[in-house]
Amino acid sequence: MIALTESTVRSSFVNVSLRERRAIVVPTDLAEREWERLDYLGWRDPKSPLLGFIVADIDGAPVGLQLRQAEQPTRTRPQCSWCSDVTLPNDVVFFAARRTGSAGKAGNTVGTLLCAGFQCSANVRRLDPPAYLGHDVRAARDRRVEALRAHVDGFFRDLMTA
């Protein structure tokens, strides 16, 4: 992912109002991020912990989405829809995001299960032990990274279509 600034992040959001965009608490550590190891930028609002934000590179431009975590916890331990990691060291929660345009103004949303702290980029880059003799762990990692990027891209595109 390309390095982002606060103004780029703030202006990238497509499913919020102008007032909501101004109120977004953008992370202060953007300059220290390892952008080459991120497939998307994700964070939670420290003042409103049910709010989450994601910015991803869609067609060469940053696009941001505001998400809201469901207040009701899941009954079982779910699997993240994006990184599909079965050995997650973190929680997975249900997030809903308002669609863009008139569908979003009408209250239409799309939901997905995601790592609570948006750790998908780190999860897919972890080198797992070989599954069998001759298993190429680096190629498996590369496939997980590509799958994550495809899931992120698909979610964003789904939200941006009416």
Tab-separated table of N, CA and C in Angstrom:
chain	number	residue	atom	x	y	z
A	1	MET	N	0.842	-1.177	0.000
A	1	MET	CA	0.000	0.000	0.000
A	1	MET	C	0.885	1.238	0.000
A	2	ILE	N	0.406	2.297	-0.629
A	2	ILE	CA	1.159	3.547	-0.649
A	2	ILE	C	0.980	4.282	0.682
A	3	ALA	N	1.976	5.065	1.063
A	3	ALA	CA	1.902	5.836	2.302
A	3	ALA	C	0.809	6.900	2.189
A	4	LEU	N	0.073	7.074	3.278
A	4	LEU	CA	-1.029	8.025	3.301
A	4	LEU	C	-0.781	9.110	4.341
A	5	THR	N	-1.336	10.272	4.075
A	5	THR	CA	-1.279	11.384	5.025
A	5	THR	C	-2.656	11.544	5.668
A	6	GLU	N	-2.729	12.343	6.719
A	6	GLU	CA	-4.006	12.555	7.384
A	6	GLU	C	-5.047	13.140	6.431
A	7	SER	N	-4.651	14.109	5.624
A	7	SER	CA	-5.622	14.729	4.711
A	7	SER	C	-6.084	13.741	3.637
A	8	THR	N	-5.176	12.895	3.158
A	8	THR	CA	-5.555	11.882	2.163
A	8	THR	C	-6.513	10.878	2.776
A	9	VAL	N	-6.212	10.441	3.989
A	9	VAL	CA	-7.081	9.489	4.678
A	9	VAL	C	-8.462	10.108	4.881
A	10	ARG	N	-8.513	11.297	5.431
A	10	ARG	CA	-9.792	11.946	5.734
A	10	ARG	C	-10.636	12.162	4.478
A	11	SER	N	-10.005	12.549	3.385
A	11	SER	CA	-10.768	12.821	2.156
A	11	SER	C	-11.161	11.551	1.397
A	12	SER	N	-10.654	10.401	1.813
A	12	SER	CA	-10.909	9.163	1.067
A	12	SER	C	-12.247	8.512	1.393
A	13	PHE	N	-12.910	8.910	2.459
A	13	PHE	CA	-14.114	8.211	2.909
A	13	PHE	C	-15.302	8.470	1.990
A	14	VAL	N	-15.960	7.371	1.597
A	14	VAL	CA	-17.040	7.462	0.616
A	14	VAL	C	-18.417	7.127	1.190
A	15	ASN	N	-18.483	6.593	2.416
A	15	ASN	CA	-19.790	6.219	2.958
A	15	ASN	C	-20.137	6.993	4.235
A	16	VAL	N	-19.636	8.210	4.335
A	16	VAL	CA	-19.942	9.069	5.476
A	16	VAL	C	-20.346	10.453	4.964
A	17	SER	N	-21.016	11.194	5.835
A	17	SER	CA	-21.366	12.573	5.490
A	17	SER	C	-20.152	13.466	5.703
A	18	LEU	N	-20.237	14.696	5.251
A	18	LEU	CA	-19.151	15.659	5.445
A	18	LEU	C	-18.893	15.895	6.936
A	19	ARG	N	-19.962	15.979	7.714
A	19	ARG	CA	-19.829	16.167	9.154
A	19	ARG	C	-19.136	14.966	9.795
A	20	GLU	N	-19.530	13.755	9.403
A	20	GLU	CA	-18.897	12.540	9.941
A	20	GLU	C	-17.430	12.455	9.532
A	21	ARG	N	-17.136	12.864	8.322
A	21	ARG	CA	-15.754	12.833	7.828
A	21	ARG	C	-14.855	13.734	8.673
A	22	ARG	N	-15.349	14.906	9.018
A	22	ARG	CA	-14.558	15.838	9.834
A	22	ARG	C	-14.325	15.292	11.238
A	23	ALA	N	-15.253	14.473	11.739
A	23	ALA	CA	-15.170	13.959	13.105
A	23	ALA	C	-14.292	12.709	13.233
A	24	ILE	N	-13.871	12.133	12.123
A	24	ILE	CA	-13.067	10.908	12.175
A	24	ILE	C	-11.744	11.184	12.880
A	25	VAL	N	-11.404	10.324	13.823
A	25	VAL	CA	-10.134	10.416	14.536
A	25	VAL	C	-9.124	9.587	13.744
A	26	VAL	N	-8.236	10.268	13.023
A	26	VAL	CA	-7.245	9.611	12.175
A	26	VAL	C	-6.033	9.236	13.034
A	27	PRO	N	-5.456	8.051	12.822
A	27	PRO	CA	-4.273	7.671	13.611
A	27	PRO	C	-3.152	8.699	13.465
A	28	THR	N	-2.440	8.928	14.554
A	28	THR	CA	-1.355	9.915	14.543
A	28	THR	C	-0.021	9.313	14.127
A	29	ASP	N	0.040	7.988	13.973
A	29	ASP	CA	1.308	7.328	13.661
A	29	ASP	C	1.441	6.933	12.188
A	30	LEU	N	0.793	7.660	11.294
A	30	LEU	CA	0.825	7.296	9.871
A	30	LEU	C	2.243	7.286	9.306
A	31	ALA	N	3.097	8.194	9.748
A	31	ALA	CA	4.469	8.267	9.226
A	31	ALA	C	5.297	7.052	9.631
A	32	GLU	N	4.944	6.392	10.753
A	32	GLU	CA	5.710	5.250	11.233
A	32	GLU	C	5.202	3.907	10.712
A	33	ARG	N	4.113	3.881	10.002
A	33	ARG	CA	3.532	2.621	9.518
A	33	ARG	C	4.450	1.967	8.489
A	34	GLU	N	4.446	0.634	8.482
A	34	GLU	CA	5.166	-0.139	7.460
A	34	GLU	C	4.210	-0.370	6.292
A	35	TRP	N	4.097	0.623	5.430
A	35	TRP	CA	3.098	0.617	4.366
A	35	TRP	C	3.271	-0.547	3.401
A	36	GLU	N	4.516	-0.977	3.172
A	36	GLU	CA	4.751	-2.082	2.238
A	36	GLU	C	4.230	-3.412	2.784
A	37	ARG	N	3.930	-3.476	4.072
A	37	ARG	CA	3.417	-4.702	4.695
A	37	ARG	C	1.918	-4.613	4.998
A	38	LEU	N	1.268	-3.559	4.503
A	38	LEU	CA	-0.166	-3.385	4.730
A	38	LEU	C	-0.934	-3.553	3.429
A	39	ASP	N	-2.037	-4.258	3.518
A	39	ASP	CA	-2.931	-4.394	2.371
A	39	ASP	C	-4.092	-3.418	2.479
A	40	TYR	N	-4.294	-2.913	3.667
A	40	TYR	CA	-5.255	-1.842	3.928
A	40	TYR	C	-4.883	-1.219	5.267
A	41	LEU	N	-5.330	0.000	5.487
A	41	LEU	CA	-5.128	0.677	6.760
A	41	LEU	C	-6.429	0.560	7.542
A	42	GLY	N	-6.367	-0.026	8.729
A	42	GLY	CA	-7.560	-0.180	9.547
A	42	GLY	C	-7.300	0.245	10.974
A	43	TRP	N	-8.284	0.897	11.607
A	43	TRP	CA	-8.144	1.321	13.001
A	43	TRP	C	-9.522	1.506	13.613
A	44	ARG	N	-9.538	1.577	14.942
A	44	ARG	CA	-10.755	1.801	15.707
A	44	ARG	C	-10.729	3.224	16.265
A	45	ASP	N	-11.915	3.782	16.483
A	45	ASP	CA	-12.034	5.101	17.088
A	45	ASP	C	-11.879	4.942	18.598
A	46	PRO	N	-10.853	5.559	19.215
A	46	PRO	CA	-10.655	5.383	20.656
A	46	PRO	C	-11.793	5.964	21.503
A	47	LYS	N	-12.515	6.946	20.968
A	47	LYS	CA	-13.622	7.553	21.716
A	47	LYS	C	-14.929	6.784	21.536
A	48	SER	N	-15.047	6.083	20.438
A	48	SER	CA	-16.255	5.307	20.129
A	48	SER	C	-15.811	3.933	19.638
A	49	PRO	N	-15.555	2.994	20.545
A	49	PRO	CA	-14.920	1.731	20.185
A	49	PRO	C	-15.713	0.831	19.234
A	50	LEU	N	-16.991	1.116	19.019
A	50	LEU	CA	-17.747	0.317	18.057
A	50	LEU	C	-17.510	0.773	16.618
A	51	LEU	N	-16.874	1.926	16.441
A	51	LEU	CA	-16.581	2.419	15.099
A	51	LEU	C	-15.213	1.943	14.640
A	52	GLY	N	-15.153	1.514	13.390
A	52	GLY	CA	-13.892	1.135	12.775
A	52	GLY	C	-13.779	1.831	11.429
A	53	PHE	N	-12.552	1.964	10.956
A	53	PHE	CA	-12.303	2.650	9.685
A	53	PHE	C	-11.292	1.844	8.884
A	54	ILE	N	-11.523	1.776	7.591
A	54	ILE	CA	-10.609	1.061	6.699
A	54	ILE	C	-10.370	1.920	5.471
A	55	VAL	N	-9.105	2.029	5.076
A	55	VAL	CA	-8.739	2.707	3.835
A	55	VAL	C	-7.938	1.703	3.014
A	56	ALA	N	-8.351	1.505	1.771
A	56	ALA	CA	-7.663	0.567	0.883
A	56	ALA	C	-7.412	1.233	-0.468
A	57	ASP	N	-6.464	0.685	-1.188
A	57	ASP	CA	-6.144	1.159	-2.538
A	57	ASP	C	-7.093	0.457	-3.508
A	58	ILE	N	-8.015	1.207	-4.082
A	58	ILE	CA	-8.969	0.671	-5.049
A	58	ILE	C	-8.741	1.402	-6.365
A	59	ASP	N	-8.317	0.669	-7.370
A	59	ASP	CA	-8.022	1.225	-8.696
A	59	ASP	C	-7.011	2.361	-8.629
A	60	GLY	N	-6.013	2.226	-7.748
A	60	GLY	CA	-4.929	3.195	-7.668
A	60	GLY	C	-5.206	4.420	-6.825
A	61	ALA	N	-6.345	4.461	-6.151
A	61	ALA	CA	-6.680	5.612	-5.306
A	61	ALA	C	-7.150	5.113	-3.937
A	62	PRO	N	-6.826	5.850	-2.881
A	62	PRO	CA	-7.305	5.439	-1.560
A	62	PRO	C	-8.806	5.668	-1.416
A	63	VAL	N	-9.484	4.643	-0.899
A	63	VAL	CA	-10.919	4.711	-0.648
A	63	VAL	C	-11.135	4.285	0.802
A	64	GLY	N	-11.890	5.076	1.547
A	64	GLY	CA	-12.122	4.786	2.954
A	64	GLY	C	-13.562	4.432	3.236
A	65	LEU	N	-13.739	3.544	4.212
A	65	LEU	CA	-15.061	3.135	4.656
A	65	LEU	C	-15.140	3.212	6.173
A	66	GLN	N	-16.284	3.665	6.656
A	66	GLN	CA	-16.557	3.607	8.092
A	66	GLN	C	-17.369	2.350	8.359
A	67	LEU	N	-16.993	1.613	9.391
A	67	LEU	CA	-17.684	0.394	9.787
A	67	LEU	C	-18.234	0.557	11.195
A	68	ARG	N	-19.263	-0.198	11.506
A	68	ARG	CA	-19.793	-0.215	12.871
A	68	ARG	C	-19.856	-1.669	13.325
A	69	GLN	N	-19.249	-1.921	14.485
A	69	GLN	CA	-19.260	-3.266	15.051
A	69	GLN	C	-20.626	-3.551	15.657
A	70	ALA	N	-21.106	-4.770	15.473
A	70	ALA	CA	-22.364	-5.175	16.091
A	70	ALA	C	-22.191	-5.197	17.603
A	71	GLU	N	-23.214	-4.741	18.317
A	71	GLU	CA	-23.132	-4.718	19.779
A	71	GLU	C	-23.266	-6.114	20.365
A	72	GLN	N	-23.998	-6.961	19.683
A	72	GLN	CA	-24.202	-8.335	20.148
A	72	GLN	C	-23.015	-9.194	19.719
A	73	PRO	N	-22.343	-9.867	20.648
A	73	PRO	CA	-21.218	-10.719	20.252
A	73	PRO	C	-21.705	-11.975	19.520
A	74	THR	N	-20.812	-12.565	18.726
A	74	THR	CA	-21.158	-13.804	18.031
A	74	THR	C	-21.214	-14.943	19.037
A	75	ARG	N	-21.998	-15.963	18.744
A	75	ARG	CA	-22.171	-17.076	19.676
A	75	ARG	C	-21.008	-18.061	19.656
A	76	THR	N	-20.368	-18.174	18.526
A	76	THR	CA	-19.234	-19.085	18.398
A	76	THR	C	-18.023	-18.294	17.933
A	77	ARG	N	-16.863	-18.911	17.955
A	77	ARG	CA	-15.637	-18.244	17.483
A	77	ARG	C	-15.646	-18.257	15.957
A	78	PRO	N	-15.911	-17.110	15.331
A	78	PRO	CA	-15.978	-17.068	13.865
A	78	PRO	C	-14.595	-16.951	13.228
A	79	GLN	N	-14.586	-17.137	11.931
A	79	GLN	CA	-13.362	-16.997	11.132
A	79	GLN	C	-13.449	-15.684	10.365
A	80	CYS	N	-12.346	-14.954	10.302
A	80	CYS	CA	-12.307	-13.696	9.567
A	80	CYS	C	-12.580	-13.960	8.086
A	81	SER	N	-13.469	-13.166	7.517
A	81	SER	CA	-13.818	-13.325	6.103
A	81	SER	C	-12.719	-12.868	5.165
A	82	TRP	N	-11.812	-12.038	5.644
A	82	TRP	CA	-10.771	-11.502	4.775
A	82	TRP	C	-9.491	-12.319	4.822
A	83	CYS	N	-8.975	-12.597	6.010
A	83	CYS	CA	-7.695	-13.325	6.065
A	83	CYS	C	-7.897	-14.830	6.195
A	84	SER	N	-9.100	-15.265	6.547
A	84	SER	CA	-9.440	-16.690	6.638
A	84	SER	C	-8.471	-17.476	7.508
A	85	ASP	N	-7.901	-16.831	8.501
A	85	ASP	CA	-6.921	-17.484	9.361
A	85	ASP	C	-7.639	-18.334	10.410
A	86	VAL	N	-7.292	-19.612	10.476
A	86	VAL	CA	-7.936	-20.511	11.430
A	86	VAL	C	-7.183	-20.576	12.757
A	87	THR	N	-6.008	-19.964	12.824
A	87	THR	CA	-5.223	-19.969	14.062
A	87	THR	C	-5.081	-18.558	14.617
A	88	LEU	N	-6.130	-17.788	14.504
A	88	LEU	CA	-6.078	-16.383	14.907
A	88	LEU	C	-5.773	-16.212	16.387
A	89	PRO	N	-4.830	-15.323	16.703
A	89	PRO	CA	-4.572	-14.991	18.101
A	89	PRO	C	-5.475	-13.868	18.596
A	90	ASN	N	-6.357	-13.370	17.758
A	90	ASN	CA	-7.181	-12.213	18.087
A	90	ASN	C	-8.660	-12.520	17.875
A	91	ASP	N	-9.518	-11.609	18.337
A	91	ASP	CA	-10.963	-11.763	18.192
A	91	ASP	C	-11.415	-11.394	16.788
A	92	VAL	N	-12.514	-12.018	16.384
A	92	VAL	CA	-13.177	-11.703	15.122
A	92	VAL	C	-14.568	-11.213	15.479
A	93	VAL	N	-14.973	-10.082	14.890
A	93	VAL	CA	-16.267	-9.486	15.201
A	93	VAL	C	-17.019	-9.178	13.907
A	94	PHE	N	-18.320	-8.951	14.047
A	94	PHE	CA	-19.152	-8.607	12.901
A	94	PHE	C	-19.188	-7.095	12.745
A	95	PHE	N	-18.847	-6.629	11.556
A	95	PHE	CA	-18.915	-5.214	11.215
A	95	PHE	C	-19.940	-5.015	10.105
A	96	ALA	N	-20.633	-3.890	10.140
A	96	ALA	CA	-21.533	-3.486	9.060
A	96	ALA	C	-21.068	-2.135	8.550
A	97	ALA	N	-21.169	-1.950	7.252
A	97	ALA	CA	-20.790	-0.682	6.621
A	97	ALA	C	-21.944	-0.195	5.759
A	98	ARG	N	-22.208	1.081	5.837
A	98	ARG	CA	-23.261	1.697	5.025
A	98	ARG	C	-22.802	1.743	3.573
A	99	ARG	N	-23.703	1.405	2.670
A	99	ARG	CA	-23.406	1.513	1.240
A	99	ARG	C	-23.226	2.979	0.856
A	100	THR	N	-22.625	3.200	-0.297
A	100	THR	CA	-22.465	4.565	-0.787
A	100	THR	C	-23.711	4.987	-1.557
A	101	GLY	N	-23.834	6.276	-1.784
A	101	GLY	CA	-24.899	6.814	-2.629
A	101	GLY	C	-26.279	6.713	-2.022
A	102	SER	N	-27.280	6.627	-2.895
A	102	SER	CA	-28.670	6.624	-2.446
A	102	SER	C	-29.003	5.377	-1.638
A	103	ALA	N	-28.367	4.257	-1.939
A	103	ALA	CA	-28.618	3.036	-1.163
A	103	ALA	C	-28.184	3.230	0.285
A	104	GLY	N	-27.059	3.871	0.496
A	104	GLY	CA	-26.595	4.146	1.848
A	104	GLY	C	-27.486	5.133	2.572
A	105	LYS	N	-27.960	6.132	1.851
A	105	LYS	CA	-28.857	7.110	2.468
A	105	LYS	C	-30.179	6.467	2.865
A	106	ALA	N	-30.547	5.388	2.162
A	106	ALA	CA	-31.771	4.650	2.499
A	106	ALA	C	-31.536	3.665	3.637
A	107	GLY	N	-30.303	3.571	4.118
A	107	GLY	CA	-30.011	2.703	5.256
A	107	GLY	C	-29.484	1.328	4.903
A	108	ASN	N	-29.180	1.080	3.636
A	108	ASN	CA	-28.672	-0.230	3.232
A	108	ASN	C	-27.222	-0.417	3.668
A	109	THR	N	-26.925	-1.569	4.223
A	109	THR	CA	-25.581	-1.873	4.710
A	109	THR	C	-25.123	-3.234	4.198
A	110	VAL	N	-23.836	-3.485	4.333
A	110	VAL	CA	-23.240	-4.782	4.033
A	110	VAL	C	-22.412	-5.153	5.251
A	111	GLY	N	-22.513	-6.404	5.677
A	111	GLY	CA	-21.778	-6.843	6.850
A	111	GLY	C	-20.750	-7.896	6.519
A	112	THR	N	-19.761	-8.017	7.404
A	112	THR	CA	-18.722	-9.026	7.240
A	112	THR	C	-18.064	-9.300	8.588
A	113	LEU	N	-17.435	-10.444	8.713
A	113	LEU	CA	-16.673	-10.806	9.903
A	113	LEU	C	-15.218	-10.438	9.669
A	114	LEU	N	-14.647	-9.631	10.577
A	114	LEU	CA	-13.273	-9.168	10.435
A	114	LEU	C	-12.519	-9.279	11.752
A	115	CYS	N	-11.208	-9.328	11.654
A	115	CYS	CA	-10.363	-9.281	12.841
A	115	CYS	C	-10.679	-7.981	13.573
A	116	ALA	N	-10.911	-8.063	14.874
A	116	ALA	CA	-11.353	-6.913	15.660
A	116	ALA	C	-10.392	-5.737	15.588
A	117	GLY	N	-9.092	-6.016	15.506
A	117	GLY	CA	-8.094	-4.953	15.440
A	117	GLY	C	-7.497	-4.775	14.061
A	118	PHE	N	-8.145	-5.343	13.043
A	118	PHE	CA	-7.714	-5.221	11.648
A	118	PHE	C	-6.281	-5.732	11.447
A	119	GLN	N	-5.970	-6.924	11.980
A	119	GLN	CA	-4.635	-7.517	11.880
A	119	GLN	C	-4.468	-8.436	10.668
A	120	CYS	N	-5.363	-8.393	9.713
A	120	CYS	CA	-5.331	-9.324	8.585
A	120	CYS	C	-3.995	-9.302	7.840
A	121	SER	N	-3.434	-8.129	7.603
A	121	SER	CA	-2.173	-8.041	6.852
A	121	SER	C	-1.063	-8.812	7.557
A	122	ALA	N	-0.992	-8.714	8.879
A	122	ALA	CA	0.021	-9.462	9.638
A	122	ALA	C	-0.301	-10.953	9.638
A	123	ASN	N	-1.576	-11.301	9.741
A	123	ASN	CA	-1.965	-12.716	9.777
A	123	ASN	C	-1.577	-13.453	8.500
A	124	VAL	N	-1.815	-12.842	7.350
A	124	VAL	CA	-1.538	-13.551	6.090
A	124	VAL	C	-0.051	-13.614	5.780
A	125	ARG	N	0.742	-12.750	6.383
A	125	ARG	CA	2.186	-12.739	6.114
A	125	ARG	C	2.981	-13.669	7.029
A	126	ARG	N	2.334	-14.219	8.016
A	126	ARG	CA	3.004	-15.155	8.924
A	126	ARG	C	3.386	-16.429	8.164
A	127	LEU	N	4.604	-16.892	8.384
A	127	LEU	CA	5.042	-18.146	7.755
A	127	LEU	C	4.627	-19.309	8.652
A	128	ASP	N	3.695	-20.115	8.172
A	128	ASP	CA	3.238	-21.272	8.921
A	128	ASP	C	4.195	-22.439	8.712
A	129	PRO	N	4.199	-23.409	9.601
A	129	PRO	CA	5.033	-24.590	9.379
A	129	PRO	C	4.559	-25.341	8.127
A	130	PRO	N	5.465	-26.045	7.463
A	130	PRO	CA	5.072	-26.768	6.246
A	130	PRO	C	3.953	-27.774	6.529
A	131	ALA	N	2.948	-27.787	5.667
A	131	ALA	CA	1.809	-28.689	5.833
A	131	ALA	C	2.173	-30.122	5.453
A	132	TYR	N	3.153	-30.272	4.584
A	132	TYR	CA	3.601	-31.590	4.131
A	132	TYR	C	5.001	-31.447	3.562
A	133	LEU	N	5.666	-32.545	3.366
A	133	LEU	CA	7.030	-32.543	2.834
A	133	LEU	C	7.036	-31.897	1.447
A	134	GLY	N	7.851	-30.896	1.249
A	134	GLY	CA	7.931	-30.205	-0.029
A	134	GLY	C	6.987	-29.024	-0.158
A	135	HIS	N	6.218	-28.740	0.887
A	135	HIS	CA	5.276	-27.628	0.860
A	135	HIS	C	6.047	-26.303	0.819
A	136	ASP	N	5.724	-25.445	-0.131
A	136	ASP	CA	6.375	-24.145	-0.281
A	136	ASP	C	5.636	-23.120	0.583
A	137	VAL	N	6.169	-22.847	1.775
A	137	VAL	CA	5.480	-21.956	2.710
A	137	VAL	C	5.452	-20.521	2.209
A	138	ARG	N	6.468	-20.102	1.473
A	138	ARG	CA	6.481	-18.734	0.947
A	138	ARG	C	5.428	-18.549	-0.151
A	139	ALA	N	5.270	-19.549	-1.000
A	139	ALA	CA	4.233	-19.483	-2.036
A	139	ALA	C	2.849	-19.499	-1.398
A	140	ALA	N	2.686	-20.275	-0.329
A	140	ALA	CA	1.403	-20.312	0.378
A	140	ALA	C	1.109	-18.943	0.992
A	141	ARG	N	2.131	-18.308	1.556
A	141	ARG	CA	1.967	-16.975	2.127
A	141	ARG	C	1.576	-15.975	1.032
A	142	ASP	N	2.244	-16.054	-0.111
A	142	ASP	CA	1.926	-15.149	-1.218
A	142	ASP	C	0.482	-15.329	-1.683
A	143	ARG	N	-0.001	-16.574	-1.704
A	143	ARG	CA	-1.398	-16.829	-2.084
A	143	ARG	C	-2.363	-16.236	-1.062
A	144	ARG	N	-2.007	-16.313	0.230
A	144	ARG	CA	-2.860	-15.720	1.268
A	144	ARG	C	-2.906	-14.202	1.133
A	145	VAL	N	-1.772	-13.576	0.811
A	145	VAL	CA	-1.730	-12.120	0.620
A	145	VAL	C	-2.629	-11.735	-0.557
A	146	GLU	N	-2.518	-12.457	-1.660
A	146	GLU	CA	-3.356	-12.161	-2.833
A	146	GLU	C	-4.833	-12.377	-2.532
A	147	ALA	N	-5.162	-13.423	-1.776
A	147	ALA	CA	-6.555	-13.682	-1.415
A	147	ALA	C	-7.093	-12.554	-0.533
A	148	LEU	N	-6.287	-12.076	0.412
A	148	LEU	CA	-6.708	-10.956	1.257
A	148	LEU	C	-7.003	-9.735	0.403
A	149	ARG	N	-6.105	-9.425	-0.510
A	149	ARG	CA	-6.319	-8.256	-1.375
A	149	ARG	C	-7.597	-8.398	-2.193
A	150	ALA	N	-7.875	-9.600	-2.678
A	150	ALA	CA	-9.095	-9.840	-3.452
A	150	ALA	C	-10.341	-9.682	-2.580
A	151	HIS	N	-10.295	-10.159	-1.332
A	151	HIS	CA	-11.437	-10.016	-0.430
A	151	HIS	C	-11.698	-8.546	-0.095
A	152	VAL	N	-10.638	-7.805	0.183
A	152	VAL	CA	-10.778	-6.376	0.488
A	152	VAL	C	-11.371	-5.647	-0.716
A	153	ASP	N	-10.805	-5.895	-1.890
A	153	ASP	CA	-11.278	-5.253	-3.113
A	153	ASP	C	-12.756	-5.588	-3.367
A	154	GLY	N	-13.131	-6.850	-3.208
A	154	GLY	CA	-14.512	-7.255	-3.432
A	154	GLY	C	-15.480	-6.593	-2.467
A	155	PHE	N	-15.093	-6.466	-1.200
A	155	PHE	CA	-15.953	-5.828	-0.205
A	155	PHE	C	-16.165	-4.351	-0.545
A	156	PHE	N	-15.087	-3.666	-0.882
A	156	PHE	CA	-15.188	-2.252	-1.233
A	156	PHE	C	-16.067	-2.063	-2.475
A	157	ARG	N	-15.852	-2.874	-3.486
A	157	ARG	CA	-16.636	-2.740	-4.717
A	157	ARG	C	-18.113	-3.036	-4.474
A	158	ASP	N	-18.393	-4.021	-3.614
A	158	ASP	CA	-19.769	-4.339	-3.282
A	158	ASP	C	-20.465	-3.154	-2.602
A	159	LEU	N	-19.767	-2.491	-1.711
A	159	LEU	CA	-20.337	-1.336	-1.012
A	159	LEU	C	-20.534	-0.134	-1.929
A	160	MET	N	-19.728	-0.036	-2.944
A	160	MET	CA	-19.803	1.148	-3.817
A	160	MET	C	-20.758	0.974	-4.985
A	161	THR	N	-21.418	-0.194	-5.070
A	161	THR	CA	-22.418	-0.384	-6.115
A	161	THR	C	-23.803	-0.306	-5.477
A	162	ALA	N	-24.705	0.298	-6.162
A	162	ALA	CA	-26.064	0.480	-5.607
A	162	ALA	C	-26.895	-0.757	-5.738
